[in-house]
PDB file of C-alpha atoms and ligand atoms in Angstrom:
ATOM      1  CA  MET J   1       8.872  -7.540 -12.959  1.00 95.00           C
ATOM      2  CA  ASN J   2       9.244  -5.353  -9.828  1.00 97.00           C
ATOM      3  CA  VAL J   3       6.954  -5.922  -6.835  1.00 98.00           C
ATOM      4  CA  SER J   4       6.580  -2.637  -4.836  1.00 98.00           C
ATOM      5  CA  MET J   5       4.647  -1.761  -1.768  1.00 98.00           C
ATOM      6  CA  ILE J   6       3.243   1.695  -1.151  1.00 99.00           C
ATOM      7  CA  VAL J   7       2.272   2.660   2.455  1.00 98.00           C
ATOM      8  CA  ALA J   8       2.148   5.537   4.841  1.00 98.00           C
ATOM      9  CA  VAL J   9       3.296   4.747   8.338  1.00 98.00           C
ATOM     10  CA  ALA J  10       3.250   6.667  11.597  1.00 98.00           C
ATOM     11  CA  GLU J  11       6.228   6.850  13.955  1.00 97.00           C
ATOM     12  CA  ASN J  12       4.799   3.973  15.993  1.00 97.00           C
ATOM     13  CA  GLY J  13       4.041   1.752  13.061  1.00 98.00           C
ATOM     14  CA  ALA J  14       0.329   2.716  12.790  1.00 98.00           C
ATOM     15  CA  ILE J  15      -1.333   2.588   9.353  1.00 98.00           C
ATOM     16  CA  GLY J  16      -5.078   2.505  10.285  1.00 98.00           C
ATOM     17  CA  LYS J  17      -7.778   2.172  12.845  1.00 98.00           C
ATOM     18  CA  ASP J  18     -11.400   1.018  12.418  1.00 98.00           C
ATOM     19  CA  ASN J  19     -10.685   0.431   8.743  1.00 97.00           C
ATOM     20  CA  LYS J  20      -9.937   4.115   8.207  1.00 96.00           C
ATOM     21  CA  MET J  21      -6.795   6.181   7.580  1.00 95.00           C
ATOM     22  CA  LEU J  22      -5.520   8.113  10.561  1.00 97.00           C
ATOM     23  CA  TRP J  23      -4.432  11.371   8.946  1.00 97.00           C
ATOM     24  CA  HIS J  24      -5.352  13.627   6.096  1.00 95.00           C
ATOM     25  CA  ILE J  25      -2.323  14.513   3.914  1.00 97.00           C
ATOM     26  CA  PRO J  26      -3.591  15.495   0.492  1.00 97.00           C
ATOM     27  CA  GLU J  27      -0.081  15.438  -0.875  1.00 98.00           C
ATOM     28  CA  ASP J  28       0.253  11.837   0.002  1.00 98.00           C
ATOM     29  CA  PHE J  29      -2.931  11.027  -1.971  1.00 98.00           C
ATOM     30  CA  LYS J  30      -1.365  12.809  -4.912  1.00 98.00           C
ATOM     31  CA  TYR J  31       1.886  10.832  -4.489  1.00 98.00           C
ATOM     32  CA  PHE J  32      -0.113   7.575  -4.240  1.00 98.00           C
ATOM     33  CA  LYS J  33      -1.904   8.401  -7.456  1.00 98.00           C
ATOM     34  CA  ALA J  34       1.309   9.302  -9.359  1.00 98.00           C
ATOM     35  CA  VAL J  35       3.093   6.108  -8.189  1.00 98.00           C
ATOM     36  CA  THR J  36       0.315   3.737  -8.830  1.00 98.00           C
ATOM     37  CA  MET J  37      -1.218   5.087 -12.065  1.00 98.00           C
ATOM     38  CA  GLY J  38      -1.334   2.569 -14.855  1.00 98.00           C
ATOM     39  CA  LYS J  39      -0.012  -0.252 -12.563  1.00 98.00           C
ATOM     40  CA  PRO J  40      -2.058  -3.217 -11.166  1.00 98.00           C
ATOM     41  CA  MET J  41      -2.737  -2.788  -7.418  1.00 98.00           C
ATOM     42  CA  ILE J  42      -3.236  -5.746  -5.052  1.00 98.00           C
ATOM     43  CA  MET J  43      -5.184  -5.060  -1.888  1.00 98.00           C
ATOM     44  CA  GLY J  44      -6.980  -6.842   0.869  1.00 98.00           C
ATOM     45  CA  ARG J  45     -10.866  -6.818   0.921  1.00 98.00           C
ATOM     46  CA  LYS J  46     -10.786  -4.562   3.980  1.00 98.00           C
ATOM     47  CA  THR J  47      -8.611  -2.026   2.383  1.00 98.00           C
ATOM     48  CA  PHE J  48     -10.871  -2.070  -0.791  1.00 98.00           C
ATOM     49  CA  GLU J  49     -13.870  -1.425   1.393  1.00 97.00           C
ATOM     50  CA  SER J  50     -12.169   1.435   3.196  1.00 97.00           C
ATOM     51  CA  ILE J  51     -11.427   3.009  -0.215  1.00 96.00           C
ATOM     52  CA  GLY J  52     -14.948   2.230  -1.308  1.00 96.00           C
ATOM     53  CA  LYS J  53     -14.542   2.055  -5.095  1.00 97.00           C
ATOM     54  CA  PRO J  54     -12.182   1.096  -7.764  1.00 98.00           C
ATOM     55  CA  LEU J  55      -9.657   3.911  -8.512  1.00 98.00           C
ATOM     56  CA  PRO J  56      -9.510   5.042 -12.181  1.00 98.00           C
ATOM     57  CA  GLY J  57      -6.662   4.131 -14.401  1.00 98.00           C
ATOM     58  CA  ARG J  58      -5.375   1.154 -12.424  1.00 98.00           C
ATOM     59  CA  LEU J  59      -6.711  -2.384 -12.013  1.00 98.00           C
ATOM     60  CA  SER J  60      -7.737  -3.129  -8.364  1.00 98.00           C
ATOM     61  CA  ILE J  61      -7.111  -6.818  -7.572  1.00 98.00           C
ATOM     62  CA  VAL J  62      -8.932  -7.592  -4.322  1.00 98.00           C
ATOM     63  CA  VAL J  63      -7.965 -10.568  -2.240  1.00 98.00           C
ATOM     64  CA  THR J  64     -10.736 -12.217  -0.153  1.00 98.00           C
ATOM     65  CA  ARG J  65     -11.519 -15.734   1.066  1.00 98.00           C
ATOM     66  CA  ASP J  66     -15.281 -14.957   0.553  1.00 98.00           C
ATOM     67  CA  GLU J  67     -16.252 -16.884  -2.590  1.00 98.00           C
ATOM     68  CA  ASN J  68     -19.455 -14.647  -2.844  1.00 98.00           C
ATOM     69  CA  TRP J  69     -17.732 -11.292  -2.658  1.00 98.00           C
ATOM     70  CA  SER J  70     -17.725  -9.257  -5.782  1.00 97.00           C
ATOM     71  CA  CYS J  71     -17.820  -5.609  -6.886  1.00 97.00           C
ATOM     72  CA  ASP J  72     -18.073  -4.041 -10.389  1.00 97.00           C
ATOM     73  CA  GLY J  73     -14.802  -2.913 -11.861  1.00 97.00           C
ATOM     74  CA  VAL J  74     -12.479  -4.954  -9.641  1.00 98.00           C
ATOM     75  CA  LEU J  75     -10.748  -8.330 -10.188  1.00 98.00           C
ATOM     76  CA  VAL J  76     -11.395 -10.627  -7.231  1.00 98.00           C
ATOM     77  CA  VAL J  77      -8.915 -13.379  -6.284  1.00 98.00           C
ATOM     78  CA  HIS J  78      -8.987 -15.847  -3.326  1.00 98.00           C
ATOM     79  CA  ASP J  79      -5.352 -16.326  -2.589  1.00 98.00           C
ATOM     80  CA  LEU J  80      -2.125 -14.392  -3.077  1.00 98.00           C
ATOM     81  CA  GLU J  81      -0.726 -16.808  -5.753  1.00 98.00           C
ATOM     82  CA  SER J  82      -3.754 -15.821  -7.931  1.00 98.00           C
ATOM     83  CA  ALA J  83      -3.117 -12.182  -7.124  1.00 98.00           C
ATOM     84  CA  TRP J  84       0.506 -12.434  -8.345  1.00 98.00           C
ATOM     85  CA  SER J  85      -0.542 -14.142 -11.594  1.00 98.00           C
ATOM     86  CA  ALA J  86      -3.326 -11.662 -12.273  1.00 98.00           C
ATOM     87  CA  ALA J  87      -1.074  -8.629 -11.454  1.00 98.00           C
ATOM     88  CA  PHE J  88       1.855  -9.821 -13.571  1.00 98.00           C
ATOM     89  CA  ALA J  89      -0.387 -10.517 -16.568  1.00 98.00           C
ATOM     90  CA  GLU J  90      -2.042  -7.091 -16.207  1.00 98.00           C
ATOM     91  CA  ALA J  91       1.296  -5.374 -15.958  1.00 98.00           C
ATOM     92  CA  ARG J  92       2.518  -7.049 -19.068  1.00 98.00           C
ATOM     93  CA  ALA J  93      -0.700  -6.007 -20.937  1.00 97.00           C
ATOM     94  CA  LYS J  94      -0.277  -2.390 -19.744  1.00 97.00           C
ATOM     95  CA  ASN J  95       3.489  -2.338 -20.591  1.00 97.00           C
ATOM     96  CA  THR J  96       4.590  -1.610 -17.055  1.00 98.00           C
ATOM     97  CA  ASP J  97       7.225  -3.462 -15.114  1.00 98.00           C
ATOM     98  CA  GLU J  98       5.820  -2.756 -11.655  1.00 98.00           C
ATOM     99  CA  VAL J  99       2.997  -4.219  -9.662  1.00 98.00           C
ATOM    100  CA  MET J 100       1.793  -2.442  -6.507  1.00 98.00           C
ATOM    101  CA  ILE J 101       0.924  -3.832  -3.104  1.00 98.00           C
ATOM    102  CA  VAL J 102      -1.331  -1.191  -1.536  1.00 98.00           C
ATOM    103  CA  GLY J 103      -2.349  -2.846   1.813  1.00 97.00           C
ATOM    104  CA  GLY J 104      -3.583  -3.339   4.377  1.00 98.00           C
ATOM    105  CA  ALA J 105      -1.689  -4.843   7.294  1.00 98.00           C
ATOM    106  CA  GLN J 106      -2.534  -8.438   6.499  1.00 98.00           C
ATOM    107  CA  ILE J 107      -1.497  -8.093   2.886  1.00 98.00           C
ATOM    108  CA  TYR J 108       1.652  -6.136   3.632  1.00 98.00           C
ATOM    109  CA  GLN J 109       2.759  -8.837   6.158  1.00 98.00           C
ATOM    110  CA  GLN J 110       2.144 -11.707   3.655  1.00 98.00           C
ATOM    111  CA  ALA J 111       3.618  -9.955   0.570  1.00 97.00           C
ATOM    112  CA  MET J 112       6.667  -8.588   2.301  1.00 97.00           C
ATOM    113  CA  PRO J 113       9.026 -11.476   1.221  1.00 96.00           C
ATOM    114  CA  LYS J 114       8.139 -10.828  -2.484  1.00 97.00           C
ATOM    115  CA  ALA J 115       8.652  -7.050  -2.452  1.00 98.00           C
ATOM    116  CA  ASP J 116      11.703  -5.385  -4.080  1.00 98.00           C
ATOM    117  CA  ARG J 117      10.832  -1.805  -3.253  1.00 98.00           C
ATOM    118  CA  ILE J 118       8.815   0.145  -0.699  1.00 98.00           C
ATOM    119  CA  TYR J 119       7.366   3.655  -1.290  1.00 98.00           C
ATOM    120  CA  TYR J 120       7.223   4.528   2.406  1.00 98.00           C
ATOM    121  CA  THR J 121       5.605   7.748   3.545  1.00 98.00           C
ATOM    122  CA  GLU J 122       6.955   8.361   7.065  1.00 98.00           C
ATOM    123  CA  VAL J 123       4.294  10.297   9.068  1.00 98.00           C
ATOM    124  CA  HIS J 124       6.141  12.146  11.817  1.00 98.00           C
ATOM    125  CA  ARG J 125       3.496  11.592  14.527  1.00 98.00           C
ATOM    126  CA  SER J 126       2.095   8.662  16.518  1.00 98.00           C
ATOM    127  CA  TYR J 127      -1.468   7.502  16.488  1.00 98.00           C
ATOM    128  CA  ASP J 128      -3.839   4.914  18.117  1.00 98.00           C
ATOM    129  CA  TYR J 129      -4.184   2.112  15.811  1.00 98.00           C
ATOM    130  CA  ASP J 130      -5.456  -1.436  15.131  1.00 98.00           C
ATOM    131  CA  ALA J 131      -3.520  -1.923  11.863  1.00 98.00           C
ATOM    132  CA  ALA J 132       0.307  -1.602  11.648  1.00 98.00           C
ATOM    133  CA  PHE J 133       3.072  -1.983   9.154  1.00 98.00           C
ATOM    134  CA  PRO J 134       5.654  -4.685   9.975  1.00 95.00           C
ATOM    135  CA  ALA J 135       8.917  -3.276  11.304  1.00 93.00           C
ATOM    136  CA  LEU J 136      11.454  -3.008   8.401  1.00 95.00           C
ATOM    137  CA  ASP J 137      14.482  -5.161   8.777  1.00 93.00           C
ATOM    138  CA  LYS J 138      17.302  -2.656   7.949  1.00 91.00           C
ATOM    139  CA  ALA J 139      19.661  -5.423   7.180  1.00 96.00           C
ATOM    140  CA  LEU J 140      17.530  -6.227   4.134  1.00 97.00           C
ATOM    141  CA  TRP J 141      16.425  -2.758   3.055  1.00 98.00           C
ATOM    142  CA  GLN J 142      18.372   0.256   2.070  1.00 97.00           C
ATOM    143  CA  GLU J 143      16.997   3.792   1.768  1.00 98.00           C
ATOM    144  CA  VAL J 144      17.540   5.174  -1.720  1.00 98.00           C
ATOM    145  CA  SER J 145      15.721   8.532  -1.485  1.00 98.00           C
ATOM    146  CA  ARG J 146      14.091  10.836   0.982  1.00 98.00           C
ATOM    147  CA  GLU J 147      12.056  14.066   0.614  1.00 98.00           C
ATOM    148  CA  THR J 148      10.755  15.767   3.808  1.00 98.00           C
ATOM    149  CA  HIS J 149       7.794  18.138   3.993  1.00 98.00           C
ATOM    150  CA  ALA J 150       6.596  20.243   6.958  1.00 97.00           C
ATOM    151  CA  GLY J 151       3.155  19.827   8.435  1.00 96.00           C
ATOM    152  CA  ASP J 152       0.767  22.730   9.128  1.00 94.00           C
ATOM    153  CA  GLY J 153       1.452  22.814  12.845  1.00 87.00           C
ATOM    154  CA  ALA J 154      -2.137  21.593  13.474  1.00 91.00           C
ATOM    155  CA  GLU J 155      -4.045  18.680  11.915  1.00 93.00           C
ATOM    156  CA  LYS J 156      -1.479  17.872   9.084  1.00 96.00           C
ATOM    157  CA  PRO J 157       1.666  16.191  10.431  1.00 97.00           C
ATOM    158  CA  ALA J 158       5.131  16.571   8.855  1.00 98.00           C
ATOM    159  CA  TYR J 159       5.915  13.665   6.562  1.00 98.00           C
ATOM    160  CA  SER J 160       8.766  12.280   4.332  1.00 98.00           C
ATOM    161  CA  PHE J 161       8.506  10.372   1.067  1.00 98.00           C
ATOM    162  CA  VAL J 162      11.052   7.614   1.509  1.00 98.00           C
ATOM    163  CA  VAL J 163      11.960   4.842  -0.985  1.00 98.00           C
ATOM    164  CA  PHE J 164      13.578   1.592   0.237  1.00 98.00           C
ATOM    165  CA  GLU J 165      15.031  -1.031  -2.068  1.00 98.00           C
ATOM    166  CA  ARG J 166      15.887  -4.578  -1.105  1.00 98.00           C
ATOM    167  CA  LYS J 167      19.632  -4.894  -0.708  1.00 97.00           C
TER     168      LYS J 167
HETATM  169  N1  LIG C   1      -1.556   3.820   5.830  1.00 76.41           N
HETATM  170  C1  LIG C   1      -1.597   3.109   4.638  1.00 76.41           C
HETATM  171  O1  LIG C   1      -0.804   3.359   3.761  1.00 76.41           O
HETATM  172  C2  LIG C   1      -2.670   2.091   4.537  1.00 76.41           C
HETATM  173  C3  LIG C   1      -2.787   1.489   3.297  1.00 76.41           C
HETATM  174  C4  LIG C   1      -3.728   0.437   3.150  1.00 76.41           C
HETATM  175  C5  LIG C   1      -4.641   0.145   4.249  1.00 76.41           C
HETATM  176  N2  LIG C   1      -4.422   0.876   5.389  1.00 76.41           N
HETATM  177  C6  LIG C   1      -5.324   0.524   6.528  1.00 76.41           C
HETATM  178  O2  LIG C   1      -5.158  -0.796   6.830  1.00 76.41           O
HETATM  179  C7  LIG C   1      -6.316  -1.306   7.463  1.00 76.41           C
HETATM  180  C8  LIG C   1      -6.825  -2.487   6.807  1.00 76.41           C
HETATM  181  O3  LIG C   1      -5.874  -3.628   6.911  1.00 76.41           O
HETATM  182  P1  LIG C   1      -6.239  -5.071   7.491  1.00 76.41           P
HETATM  183  O4  LIG C   1      -4.980  -5.783   7.778  1.00 76.41           O
HETATM  184  O5  LIG C   1      -7.316  -4.930   8.579  1.00 76.41           O
HETATM  185  O6  LIG C   1      -7.023  -5.653   6.248  1.00 76.41           O
HETATM  186  P2  LIG C   1      -6.529  -5.925   4.615  1.00 76.41           P
HETATM  187  O7  LIG C   1      -5.160  -6.512   4.611  1.00 76.41           O
HETATM  188  O8  LIG C   1      -6.809  -4.692   3.812  1.00 76.41           O
HETATM  189  O9  LIG C   1      -7.640  -6.981   4.274  1.00 76.41           O
HETATM  190  C9  LIG C   1      -7.757  -8.127   4.960  1.00 76.41           C
HETATM  191  C10 LIG C   1      -8.624  -9.155   4.224  1.00 76.41           C
HETATM  192  O10 LIG C   1      -7.925  -9.611   3.042  1.00 76.41           O
HETATM  193  C11 LIG C   1      -8.337 -10.945   2.836  1.00 76.41           C
HETATM  194  N3  LIG C   1      -7.109 -11.739   2.927  1.00 76.41           N
HETATM  195  C12 LIG C   1      -6.003 -11.524   3.649  1.00 76.41           C
HETATM  196  N4  LIG C   1      -5.106 -12.484   3.424  1.00 76.41           N
HETATM  197  C13 LIG C   1      -5.637 -13.318   2.421  1.00 76.41           C
HETATM  198  C14 LIG C   1      -5.192 -14.477   1.804  1.00 76.41           C
HETATM  199  N5  LIG C   1      -4.014 -15.028   1.995  1.00 76.41           N
HETATM  200  N6  LIG C   1      -5.989 -15.167   0.925  1.00 76.41           N
HETATM  201  C15 LIG C   1      -7.275 -14.606   0.707  1.00 76.41           C
HETATM  202  N7  LIG C   1      -7.772 -13.474   1.235  1.00 76.41           N
HETATM  203  C16 LIG C   1      -6.935 -12.856   2.134  1.00 76.41           C
HETATM  204  C17 LIG C   1      -9.409 -11.319   3.932  1.00 76.41           C
HETATM  205  O11 LIG C   1     -10.627 -10.943   3.318  1.00 76.41           O
HETATM  206  P3  LIG C   1     -12.008 -11.634   3.777  1.00 76.41           P
HETATM  207  O12 LIG C   1     -12.185 -11.359   5.245  1.00 76.41           O
HETATM  208  O13 LIG C   1     -12.982 -10.981   2.901  1.00 76.41           O
HETATM  209  O14 LIG C   1     -11.829 -13.110   3.482  1.00 76.41           O
HETATM  210  C18 LIG C   1      -8.989 -10.419   5.006  1.00 76.41           C
HETATM  211  O15 LIG C   1      -9.983 -10.151   5.972  1.00 76.41           O
HETATM  212  C19 LIG C   1      -7.325  -0.153   7.404  1.00 76.41           C
HETATM  213  O16 LIG C   1      -7.295   0.606   8.640  1.00 76.41           O
HETATM  214  C20 LIG C   1      -6.752   0.703   6.327  1.00 76.41           C
HETATM  215  O17 LIG C   1      -7.126   2.117   6.422  1.00 76.41           O
HETATM  216  C21 LIG C   1      -3.495   1.793   5.518  1.00 76.41           C
END
């Protein structure tokens, strides 16, 4: 089973502020949808709340320490070990060999040692932030693909779809 992260990261490591995304790149949403479709997604409670609803076609596994938290259409777990078990079982049931870690900062940090692949959208601009992606140790990760796209010269920054695999 492959454990993959998917994240969009600014030049300065920023991934979010005030529990919101920092940019609007519709192509990155499409990429996220294409990469995650049919695969279980593990996310922190804050990221789930920033998305606001379960996304169709993929099981959302939400990690929270709050025993009272629930939401229709999502699987709630209270520690990461339970998240792995649930995600692996769901992946087997759906005949996929990949589980997705979709954030946010706390979950990326804790799940990093288990990840084999990172779908990493480089956003070629810096932003103010309160949530960041851990710096990648290039001794452990090798870039296996890169596709760069121009911005619009205004709101939309340039970005690159990069894939890293653990060496
Ligand atoms: N750019 C991107 O690709 C991207 C992707 C995803 C998210 N984001 C951004 O990231 C930010 C959110 O990240 P965040 O770090 O603040 O929050 P987060 O990782 O989404 O969620 C944190 C919450 O997860 C639960 N949690 C964390 N570790 C746990 C553990 N070991 N066991 C049980 N529960 C655990 C806790 O929930 P409780 O407090 O309920 O106990 C904790 O408050 C937002 O700004 C969002 O927009 C960006």
